[in-house]
mmCIF file of C-alpha atoms and ligand atoms in Angstrom:
data_model
loop_
_atom_site.group_PDB
_atom_site.id
_atom_site.type_symbol
_atom_site.label_atom_id
_atom_site.label_comp_id
_atom_site.label_asym_id
_atom_site.label_seq_id
_atom_site.Cartn_x
_atom_site.Cartn_y
_atom_site.Cartn_z
ATOM 1 C CA UNK C 1 0.000 0.000 0.000
ATOM 2 C CA UNK C 2 1.346 3.468 -0.879
ATOM 3 C CA UNK C 3 1.737 5.790 2.072
ATOM 4 C CA UNK C 4 -1.107 8.339 2.488
ATOM 5 C CA UNK C 5 -0.340 12.045 2.129
ATOM 6 C CA UNK C 6 1.425 13.726 5.045
ATOM 7 C CA UNK C 7 -0.110 16.655 6.887
ATOM 8 C CA UNK C 8 2.705 18.921 5.657
ATOM 9 C CA UNK C 9 2.040 18.010 2.005
ATOM 10 C CA UNK C 10 -1.722 18.317 2.465
ATOM 11 C CA UNK C 11 -1.332 21.830 3.875
ATOM 12 C CA UNK C 12 1.118 22.757 1.125
ATOM 13 C CA UNK C 13 -1.554 21.840 -1.445
ATOM 14 C CA UNK C 14 -4.407 23.486 0.469
ATOM 15 C CA UNK C 15 -3.671 26.975 -0.844
ATOM 16 C CA UNK C 16 -3.822 28.648 2.555
ATOM 17 C CA UNK C 17 -1.628 31.483 3.857
ATOM 18 C CA UNK C 18 1.871 30.349 4.862
ATOM 19 C CA UNK C 19 1.399 31.631 8.424
ATOM 20 C CA UNK C 20 -1.762 29.541 8.853
ATOM 21 C CA UNK C 21 0.068 26.499 7.544
ATOM 22 C CA UNK C 22 2.904 27.091 9.950
ATOM 23 C CA UNK C 23 0.498 27.618 12.842
ATOM 24 C CA UNK C 24 -1.371 24.391 12.107
ATOM 25 C CA UNK C 25 1.862 22.422 11.903
ATOM 26 C CA UNK C 26 2.919 23.785 15.291
ATOM 27 C CA UNK C 27 -0.441 22.728 16.794
ATOM 28 C CA UNK C 28 -0.004 19.238 15.296
ATOM 29 C CA UNK C 29 3.534 19.095 16.766
ATOM 30 C CA UNK C 30 2.184 20.068 20.193
ATOM 31 C CA UNK C 31 -0.514 17.376 19.937
ATOM 32 C CA UNK C 32 2.082 14.734 19.055
ATOM 33 C CA UNK C 33 4.037 15.683 22.196
ATOM 34 C CA UNK C 34 0.857 15.606 24.305
ATOM 35 C CA UNK C 35 -0.001 12.149 22.916
ATOM 36 C CA UNK C 36 3.388 10.902 24.137
ATOM 37 C CA UNK C 37 2.868 12.377 27.590
ATOM 38 C CA UNK C 38 -0.659 10.925 27.853
ATOM 39 C CA UNK C 39 0.543 7.503 26.766
ATOM 40 C CA UNK C 40 3.482 7.501 29.188
ATOM 41 C CA UNK C 41 1.640 9.063 32.161
ATOM 42 C CA UNK C 42 1.499 5.855 34.256
ATOM 43 C CA UNK C 43 5.263 5.477 33.758
ATOM 44 C CA UNK C 44 6.136 9.063 34.626
ATOM 45 C CA UNK C 45 3.860 9.466 37.649
ATOM 46 C CA UNK C 46 1.506 11.939 35.953
ATOM 47 C CA UNK C 47 -1.859 10.188 36.211
ATOM 48 C CA UNK C 48 -3.222 12.137 39.142
ATOM 49 C CA UNK C 49 -4.749 15.465 40.131
ATOM 50 C CA UNK C 50 -2.897 18.491 41.489
ATOM 51 C CA UNK C 51 -3.841 20.387 44.638
ATOM 52 C CA UNK C 52 -4.965 23.382 42.543
ATOM 53 C CA UNK C 53 -7.886 24.621 40.443
ATOM 54 C CA UNK C 54 -8.161 26.445 37.156
ATOM 55 C CA UNK C 55 -10.099 29.663 36.580
ATOM 56 C CA UNK C 56 -13.374 27.719 36.272
ATOM 57 C CA UNK C 57 -12.822 26.220 39.728
ATOM 58 C CA UNK C 58 -12.100 22.745 38.322
ATOM 59 C CA UNK C 59 -9.334 20.659 39.894
ATOM 60 C CA UNK C 60 -6.411 20.462 37.475
ATOM 61 C CA UNK C 61 -4.804 17.169 36.548
ATOM 62 C CA UNK C 62 -1.030 17.042 36.187
ATOM 63 C CA UNK C 63 -1.544 16.406 32.485
ATOM 64 C CA UNK C 64 -3.833 19.448 32.092
ATOM 65 C CA UNK C 65 -0.890 21.609 33.109
ATOM 66 C CA UNK C 66 1.712 19.604 31.154
ATOM 67 C CA UNK C 67 -0.407 19.809 27.985
ATOM 68 C CA UNK C 68 -0.918 23.547 28.486
ATOM 69 C CA UNK C 69 2.838 24.055 28.918
ATOM 70 C CA UNK C 70 3.532 22.080 25.728
ATOM 71 C CA UNK C 71 1.237 24.456 23.817
ATOM 72 C CA UNK C 72 3.028 27.489 25.283
ATOM 73 C CA UNK C 73 6.448 26.052 24.391
ATOM 74 C CA UNK C 74 5.618 24.785 20.899
ATOM 75 C CA UNK C 75 2.889 27.104 19.601
ATOM 76 C CA UNK C 76 4.084 30.095 21.617
ATOM 77 C CA UNK C 77 7.289 29.885 19.592
ATOM 78 C CA UNK C 78 5.433 29.898 16.260
ATOM 79 C CA UNK C 79 5.591 33.200 14.407
ATOM 80 C CA UNK C 80 1.990 32.546 13.293
ATOM 81 C CA UNK C 81 0.568 33.423 16.717
ATOM 82 C CA UNK C 82 0.643 36.789 18.464
ATOM 83 C CA UNK C 83 -1.041 35.407 21.591
ATOM 84 C CA UNK C 84 -2.618 32.285 23.080
ATOM 85 C CA UNK C 85 -5.600 31.736 25.381
ATOM 86 C CA UNK C 86 -6.488 28.499 27.146
ATOM 87 C CA UNK C 87 -9.090 26.964 29.403
ATOM 88 C CA UNK C 88 -6.258 26.413 31.902
ATOM 89 C CA UNK C 89 -5.007 30.037 32.018
ATOM 90 C CA UNK C 90 -6.931 32.897 33.583
ATOM 91 C CA UNK C 91 -5.494 35.462 31.171
ATOM 92 C CA UNK C 92 -4.183 35.448 27.651
ATOM 93 C CA UNK C 93 -0.501 34.660 27.071
ATOM 94 C CA UNK C 94 1.538 36.819 24.713
ATOM 95 C CA UNK C 95 5.171 36.518 23.777
ATOM 96 C CA UNK C 96 7.453 39.198 25.203
ATOM 97 C CA UNK C 97 8.255 41.908 22.731
ATOM 98 C CA UNK C 98 6.714 42.643 19.392
ATOM 99 C CA UNK C 99 4.876 39.938 17.482
ATOM 100 C CA UNK C 100 3.751 40.231 13.890
ATOM 101 C CA UNK C 101 1.847 36.955 14.099
ATOM 102 C CA UNK C 102 -1.434 37.408 12.221
ATOM 103 C CA UNK C 103 -3.351 34.800 14.277
ATOM 104 C CA UNK C 104 -4.544 34.075 17.801
ATOM 105 C CA UNK C 105 -4.616 30.520 19.148
ATOM 106 C CA UNK C 106 -7.301 29.312 21.546
ATOM 107 C CA UNK C 107 -7.235 25.811 23.039
ATOM 108 C CA UNK C 108 -8.470 23.251 25.541
ATOM 109 C CA UNK C 109 -5.135 21.454 26.063
ATOM 110 C CA UNK C 110 -6.644 18.293 27.504
ATOM 111 C CA UNK C 111 -10.339 17.617 27.039
ATOM 112 C CA UNK C 112 -11.996 14.913 29.127
ATOM 113 C CA UNK C 113 -9.091 14.803 31.549
ATOM 114 C CA UNK C 114 -11.109 12.786 34.079
ATOM 115 C CA UNK C 115 -10.717 9.890 31.604
ATOM 116 C CA UNK C 116 -6.917 9.793 31.988
ATOM 117 C CA UNK C 117 -6.563 7.320 34.808
ATOM 118 C CA UNK C 118 -9.063 4.842 33.319
ATOM 119 C CA UNK C 119 -7.252 4.921 29.943
ATOM 120 C CA UNK C 120 -10.388 6.152 28.173
ATOM 121 C CA UNK C 121 -10.047 8.668 25.315
ATOM 122 C CA UNK C 122 -8.939 12.247 25.906
ATOM 123 C CA UNK C 123 -8.270 14.977 23.401
ATOM 124 C CA UNK C 124 -7.151 18.507 22.581
ATOM 125 C CA UNK C 125 -9.370 21.153 20.963
ATOM 126 C CA UNK C 126 -8.027 24.234 19.181
ATOM 127 C CA UNK C 127 -9.253 27.275 17.313
ATOM 128 C CA UNK C 128 -7.254 29.749 15.214
ATOM 129 C CA UNK C 129 -8.675 33.265 14.955
ATOM 130 C CA UNK C 130 -7.419 36.047 12.694
ATOM 131 C CA UNK C 131 -6.198 39.377 14.052
ATOM 132 C CA UNK C 132 -7.590 42.459 12.382
ATOM 133 C CA UNK C 133 -5.084 43.835 9.876
ATOM 134 C CA UNK C 134 -4.742 47.125 11.721
ATOM 135 C CA UNK C 135 -3.891 45.343 15.013
ATOM 136 C CA UNK C 136 -1.134 43.113 13.643
ATOM 137 C CA UNK C 137 2.165 44.026 15.303
ATOM 138 C CA UNK C 138 0.420 45.825 18.180
ATOM 139 C CA UNK C 139 -0.183 44.676 21.769
ATOM 140 C CA UNK C 140 -2.837 41.967 21.855
ATOM 141 C CA UNK C 141 -6.024 42.903 23.664
ATOM 142 C CA UNK C 142 -8.338 40.361 25.258
ATOM 143 C CA UNK C 143 -11.166 41.834 23.186
ATOM 144 C CA UNK C 144 -9.469 40.544 20.027
ATOM 145 C CA UNK C 145 -10.211 36.975 21.139
ATOM 146 C CA UNK C 146 -13.938 37.690 21.513
ATOM 147 C CA UNK C 147 -14.880 36.758 17.960
ATOM 148 C CA UNK C 148 -17.793 34.524 16.942
ATOM 149 C CA UNK C 149 -16.892 31.013 15.761
ATOM 150 C CA UNK C 150 -17.846 31.899 12.188
ATOM 151 C CA UNK C 151 -14.630 33.994 12.038
ATOM 152 C CA UNK C 152 -12.301 31.040 12.704
ATOM 153 C CA UNK C 153 -9.511 30.546 10.164
ATOM 154 C CA UNK C 154 -9.025 26.951 11.296
ATOM 155 C CA UNK C 155 -10.235 24.683 14.079
ATOM 156 C CA UNK C 156 -9.926 21.069 15.053
ATOM 157 C CA UNK C 157 -8.955 18.494 17.611
ATOM 158 C CA UNK C 158 -6.546 15.729 18.426
ATOM 159 C CA UNK C 159 -8.005 12.506 19.794
ATOM 160 C CA UNK C 160 -5.798 10.317 21.969
ATOM 161 C CA UNK C 161 -7.761 7.080 21.739
ATOM 162 C CA UNK C 162 -7.333 3.688 20.109
ATOM 163 C CA UNK C 163 -5.524 5.698 17.452
ATOM 164 C CA UNK C 164 -4.011 9.172 17.736
ATOM 165 C CA UNK C 165 -5.845 11.426 15.280
ATOM 166 C CA UNK C 166 -5.588 15.050 14.161
ATOM 167 C CA UNK C 167 -8.808 16.354 12.603
ATOM 168 C CA UNK C 168 -9.294 19.926 11.389
ATOM 169 C CA UNK C 169 -10.831 22.324 8.925
ATOM 170 C CA UNK C 170 -9.501 25.442 7.236
ATOM 171 C CA UNK C 171 -13.004 26.321 6.047
ATOM 172 C CA UNK C 172 -13.378 23.914 3.155
ATOM 173 C CA UNK C 173 -14.423 20.585 4.618
ATOM 174 C CA UNK C 174 -12.888 18.405 7.314
ATOM 175 C CA UNK C 175 -9.864 16.121 7.029
ATOM 176 C CA UNK C 176 -8.478 13.609 9.524
ATOM 177 C CA UNK C 177 -4.917 12.353 9.932
ATOM 178 C CA UNK C 178 -3.553 9.398 11.901
ATOM 179 C CA UNK C 179 -0.213 9.569 13.728
ATOM 180 C CA UNK C 180 2.219 7.058 12.296
ATOM 181 C CA UNK C 181 4.412 6.069 15.219
ATOM 182 C CA UNK C 182 6.989 4.613 12.822
ATOM 183 C CA UNK C 183 8.239 8.047 11.770
ATOM 184 C CA UNK C 184 6.122 10.541 13.735
ATOM 185 C CA UNK C 185 4.235 11.754 10.639
ATOM 186 C CA UNK C 186 0.536 12.557 10.441
ATOM 187 C CA UNK C 187 -1.040 10.708 7.472
ATOM 188 C CA UNK C 188 -4.319 11.509 5.734
ATOM 189 C CA UNK C 189 -6.660 8.632 6.642
ATOM 190 C CA UNK C 190 -10.034 10.400 6.826
ATOM 191 C CA UNK C 191 -10.385 12.678 3.775
ATOM 192 C CA UNK C 192 -13.548 14.767 3.483
ATOM 193 C CA UNK C 193 -15.325 13.740 6.691
ATOM 194 C CA UNK C 194 -19.100 14.288 6.521
ATOM 195 C CA UNK C 195 -21.618 13.905 9.329
ATOM 196 C CA UNK C 196 -23.939 11.051 8.267
ATOM 197 C CA UNK C 197 -27.458 12.501 8.070
ATOM 198 C CA UNK C 198 -29.282 9.568 9.654
ATOM 199 C CA UNK C 199 -28.470 9.179 13.292
ATOM 200 C CA UNK C 200 -29.115 6.428 15.801
ATOM 201 C CA UNK C 201 -26.948 7.644 18.671
ATOM 202 C CA UNK C 202 -27.370 10.449 21.164
ATOM 203 C CA UNK C 203 -25.017 11.541 23.915
ATOM 204 C CA UNK C 204 -26.044 13.289 27.130
ATOM 205 C CA UNK C 205 -25.074 12.862 30.772
ATOM 206 C CA UNK C 206 -28.447 11.600 31.983
ATOM 207 C CA UNK C 207 -27.338 11.680 35.631
ATOM 208 C CA UNK C 208 -28.412 15.346 35.545
ATOM 209 C CA UNK C 209 -31.949 14.565 34.325
ATOM 210 C CA UNK C 210 -33.634 15.912 37.445
ATOM 211 C CA UNK C 211 -32.045 19.336 36.800
ATOM 212 C CA UNK C 212 -33.058 19.654 33.132
ATOM 213 C CA UNK C 213 -35.554 22.087 31.679
ATOM 214 C CA UNK C 214 -38.784 20.551 30.288
ATOM 215 C CA UNK C 215 -37.693 20.959 26.646
ATOM 216 C CA UNK C 216 -34.495 18.950 27.163
ATOM 217 C CA UNK C 217 -36.373 16.300 29.109
ATOM 218 C CA UNK C 218 -39.045 15.918 26.422
ATOM 219 C CA UNK C 219 -36.415 15.563 23.653
ATOM 220 C CA UNK C 220 -34.526 12.867 25.583
ATOM 221 C CA UNK C 221 -37.810 11.082 26.383
ATOM 222 C CA UNK C 222 -38.586 11.112 22.648
ATOM 223 C CA UNK C 223 -35.164 9.517 21.957
ATOM 224 C CA UNK C 224 -35.793 6.899 24.639
ATOM 225 C CA UNK C 225 -39.229 6.084 23.213
ATOM 226 C CA UNK C 226 -37.500 4.785 20.071
ATOM 227 C CA UNK C 227 -39.470 3.401 17.149
ATOM 228 C CA UNK C 228 -42.789 3.633 18.968
ATOM 229 C CA UNK C 229 -42.272 7.303 19.952
ATOM 230 C CA UNK C 230 -42.566 10.589 18.047
ATOM 231 C CA UNK C 231 -39.084 10.311 16.482
ATOM 232 C CA UNK C 232 -39.944 6.909 15.002
ATOM 233 C CA UNK C 233 -36.561 5.223 15.323
ATOM 234 C CA UNK C 234 -34.731 3.204 17.972
ATOM 235 C CA UNK C 235 -31.651 4.899 19.451
ATOM 236 C CA UNK C 236 -28.524 4.055 21.398
ATOM 237 C CA UNK C 237 -27.028 6.249 24.096
ATOM 238 C CA UNK C 238 -23.256 6.909 24.197
ATOM 239 C CA UNK C 239 -21.372 9.226 26.569
ATOM 240 C CA UNK C 240 -17.603 9.141 26.486
ATOM 241 C CA UNK C 241 -16.794 11.813 29.111
ATOM 242 C CA UNK C 242 -14.634 13.623 26.547
ATOM 243 C CA UNK C 243 -16.368 15.918 24.087
ATOM 244 C CA UNK C 244 -13.647 15.288 21.523
ATOM 245 C CA UNK C 245 -14.431 11.573 21.450
ATOM 246 C CA UNK C 246 -18.163 12.248 21.114
ATOM 247 C CA UNK C 247 -17.564 14.775 18.311
ATOM 248 C CA UNK C 248 -15.328 12.302 16.499
ATOM 249 C CA UNK C 249 -17.989 9.609 16.766
ATOM 250 C CA UNK C 250 -20.527 12.030 15.272
ATOM 251 C CA UNK C 251 -18.201 12.842 12.368
ATOM 252 C CA UNK C 252 -17.869 9.116 11.672
ATOM 253 C CA UNK C 253 -21.306 7.709 12.578
ATOM 254 C CA UNK C 254 -23.652 10.670 12.971
ATOM 255 C CA UNK C 255 -25.845 11.368 15.968
ATOM 256 C CA UNK C 256 -26.058 14.182 18.487
ATOM 257 C CA UNK C 257 -24.101 15.402 21.504
ATOM 258 C CA UNK C 258 -25.840 17.517 24.123
ATOM 259 C CA UNK C 259 -24.511 19.474 27.078
ATOM 260 C CA UNK C 260 -27.474 21.671 28.016
ATOM 261 C CA UNK C 261 -27.827 24.298 30.722
ATOM 262 C CA UNK C 262 -29.447 22.890 33.847
ATOM 263 C CA UNK C 263 -30.553 23.988 37.289
ATOM 264 C CA UNK C 264 -27.444 22.922 39.198
ATOM 265 C CA UNK C 265 -25.531 25.830 40.765
ATOM 266 C CA UNK C 266 -23.125 27.291 38.215
ATOM 267 C CA UNK C 267 -24.676 25.449 35.248
ATOM 268 C CA UNK C 268 -27.078 28.163 34.054
ATOM 269 C CA UNK C 269 -25.131 28.340 30.776
ATOM 270 C CA UNK C 270 -24.128 24.683 30.737
ATOM 271 C CA UNK C 271 -20.608 23.438 31.405
ATOM 272 C CA UNK C 272 -18.663 23.696 28.179
ATOM 273 C CA UNK C 273 -16.673 26.740 27.178
ATOM 274 C CA UNK C 274 -17.647 28.730 24.082
ATOM 275 C CA UNK C 275 -14.146 29.709 22.908
ATOM 276 C CA UNK C 276 -12.145 26.591 23.792
ATOM 277 C CA UNK C 277 -14.670 23.814 23.146
ATOM 278 C CA UNK C 278 -18.008 24.766 21.585
ATOM 279 C CA UNK C 279 -17.030 27.229 18.833
ATOM 280 C CA UNK C 280 -14.283 25.000 17.360
ATOM 281 C CA UNK C 281 -16.356 21.798 17.673
ATOM 282 C CA UNK C 282 -19.448 23.548 16.304
ATOM 283 C CA UNK C 283 -17.626 25.047 13.316
ATOM 284 C CA UNK C 284 -16.004 21.701 12.520
ATOM 285 C CA UNK C 285 -19.384 19.947 12.592
ATOM 286 C CA UNK C 286 -20.809 22.667 10.306
ATOM 287 C CA UNK C 287 -17.888 22.193 7.928
ATOM 288 C CA UNK C 288 -18.858 18.502 7.790
ATOM 289 C CA UNK C 289 -22.506 19.275 6.976
ATOM 290 C CA UNK C 290 -23.911 19.119 10.503
ATOM 291 C CA UNK C 291 -25.144 21.834 12.865
ATOM 292 C CA UNK C 292 -24.397 23.167 16.338
ATOM 293 C CA UNK C 293 -26.934 25.148 18.366
ATOM 294 C CA UNK C 294 -27.523 26.534 21.849
ATOM 295 C CA UNK C 295 -31.161 25.454 21.183
ATOM 296 C CA UNK C 296 -32.070 28.709 19.357
ATOM 297 C CA UNK C 297 -28.915 30.240 17.884
ATOM 298 C CA UNK C 298 -26.060 28.719 15.883
ATOM 299 C CA UNK C 299 -23.078 28.292 18.213
ATOM 300 C CA UNK C 300 -20.799 29.856 15.588
ATOM 301 C CA UNK C 301 -22.939 33.030 15.517
ATOM 302 C CA UNK C 302 -22.486 33.747 19.233
ATOM 303 C CA UNK C 303 -19.989 36.513 20.028
ATOM 304 C CA UNK C 304 -18.278 35.731 23.360
ATOM 305 C CA UNK C 305 -18.531 38.370 26.075
ATOM 306 C CA UNK C 306 -15.574 36.977 28.055
ATOM 307 C CA UNK C 307 -12.730 34.518 27.464
ATOM 308 C CA UNK C 308 -14.087 31.777 29.717
ATOM 309 C CA UNK C 309 -17.789 32.110 28.872
ATOM 310 C CA UNK C 310 -19.833 28.901 28.881
ATOM 311 C CA UNK C 311 -22.678 28.027 26.544
ATOM 312 C CA UNK C 312 -25.294 25.255 26.285
ATOM 313 C CA UNK C 313 -24.632 23.128 23.208
ATOM 314 C CA UNK C 314 -26.282 20.566 20.952
ATOM 315 C CA UNK C 315 -24.321 19.457 17.906
ATOM 316 C CA UNK C 316 -24.654 16.712 15.335
ATOM 317 C CA UNK C 317 -26.587 15.649 12.259
ATOM 318 C CA UNK C 318 -28.373 18.686 10.791
ATOM 319 C CA UNK C 319 -31.904 17.263 10.765
ATOM 320 C CA UNK C 320 -31.558 15.917 14.271
ATOM 321 C CA UNK C 321 -30.443 19.318 15.609
ATOM 322 C CA UNK C 322 -33.446 20.896 13.871
ATOM 323 C CA UNK C 323 -35.664 18.362 15.659
ATOM 324 C CA UNK C 324 -33.912 19.074 18.973
ATOM 325 C CA UNK C 325 -34.574 22.811 18.513
ATOM 326 C CA UNK C 326 -38.310 22.184 18.140
ATOM 327 C CA UNK C 327 -38.275 20.591 21.609
ATOM 328 C CA UNK C 328 -35.690 22.688 23.450
ATOM 329 C CA UNK C 329 -35.766 26.020 21.624
ATOM 330 C CA UNK C 330 -39.471 26.727 21.984
ATOM 331 C CA UNK C 331 -40.327 29.728 24.190
ATOM 332 C CA UNK C 332 -41.587 28.603 27.623
HETATM 333 P P1 AHG Z 401 -12.425 19.170 30.418
HETATM 334 O O1 AHG Z 401 -11.756 17.871 30.814
HETATM 335 O O2 AHG Z 401 -11.646 19.928 29.377
HETATM 336 O O3 AHG Z 401 -12.827 20.006 31.590
HETATM 337 O O4 AHG Z 401 -13.737 18.831 29.598
HETATM 338 C C1 AHG Z 401 -14.643 17.884 30.084
HETATM 339 C C2 AHG Z 401 -15.958 18.152 29.457
HETATM 340 C C3 AHG Z 401 -16.224 17.437 28.146
HETATM 341 O O5 AHG Z 401 -15.145 16.931 27.493
HETATM 342 C C4 AHG Z 401 -17.187 16.342 28.517
HETATM 343 O O6 AHG Z 401 -18.103 16.153 27.471
HETATM 344 C C5 AHG Z 401 -17.851 16.849 29.758
HETATM 345 O O7 AHG Z 401 -16.948 17.745 30.356
HETATM 346 C C6 AHG Z 401 -18.184 15.774 30.720
HETATM 347 O O8 AHG Z 401 -18.924 16.345 31.738
HETATM 348 P P2 AHG Z 401 -19.626 15.472 32.892
HETATM 349 O O9 AHG Z 401 -18.522 15.144 33.867
HETATM 350 O O10 AHG Z 401 -20.675 16.383 33.461
HETATM 351 O O11 AHG Z 401 -20.199 14.224 32.247
HETATM 352 MN MN1 MN Z 402 -12.834 20.168 27.660
HETATM 353 MN MN1 MN Z 403 -9.596 20.583 29.446
#
């Protein structure tokens, strides 16, 4: 079998600006390093939690911090990026001195980090935003990061699962690459990923059922009712504990992923972060023919008010999200 195209060659042929190409390659390099650290964590004593929290009040795992530091080292050195912002850092990070980098990088360094010690899948999510031409070379302001997902120049994820994958879009479809451990290259194994329109699987953490709003509850009850219910088809439920793994499953097999707002303290806008998780995942799903919604508005149309803003999300097969909106998006 001839070797599939490398990521570097694919990007060379993609006709995108050189700085974007360089930025994407640095993100892929960082993800390769993170994959190594995740894989070796039981051997290096990095499976556990630290005695510290991030800005969202979540306990950090050792690997959350290691993965964040890898991004700062690898992508912070790329001339593509003027500044970086992460779920694990309260404030944006900018290189000392002047930077002409035309892009901003936003990332969730380790998604689903509670899966680490059970050897279940974890991932990385990233988003590349353009700077306005008249800001390039100037001090980066936090406000520059507060762009709706529709403005992304590129977005994607790495999945550290049964295989190590790098999946992204530059605004013209979605392509997936598998890490070849033999030489460290990323190889094109999933060209032109499309969300299958017919879905049998839905993903929601049903342990929070008693806190849901009526619209969410009625949609999930319709899924559970299967062929004899209003949706007319039997379903399976899947919840991986890592959004990246659920998004990847949707890109391969279709279905929906839901993390709604609920009535628990602190969950009035759901759990997942707009900039680091929802906007990149939502844009990627749109690029593959699916949809992402907060139940009324496209996720990629929402302009963040703050770096760490959360948002309720439903993403997946386009028709299924439209159905979900008729249940959950109706005015009370
Ligand atoms: P993170 O590890 O980056 O904080 O993200 C975890 C997220 C997401 O990946 C997953 O879908 C969700 O949290 C799981 O939440 P529950 O623990 O409520 O199931
Ligand atoms: Mn996450
Ligand atoms: Mn995370």
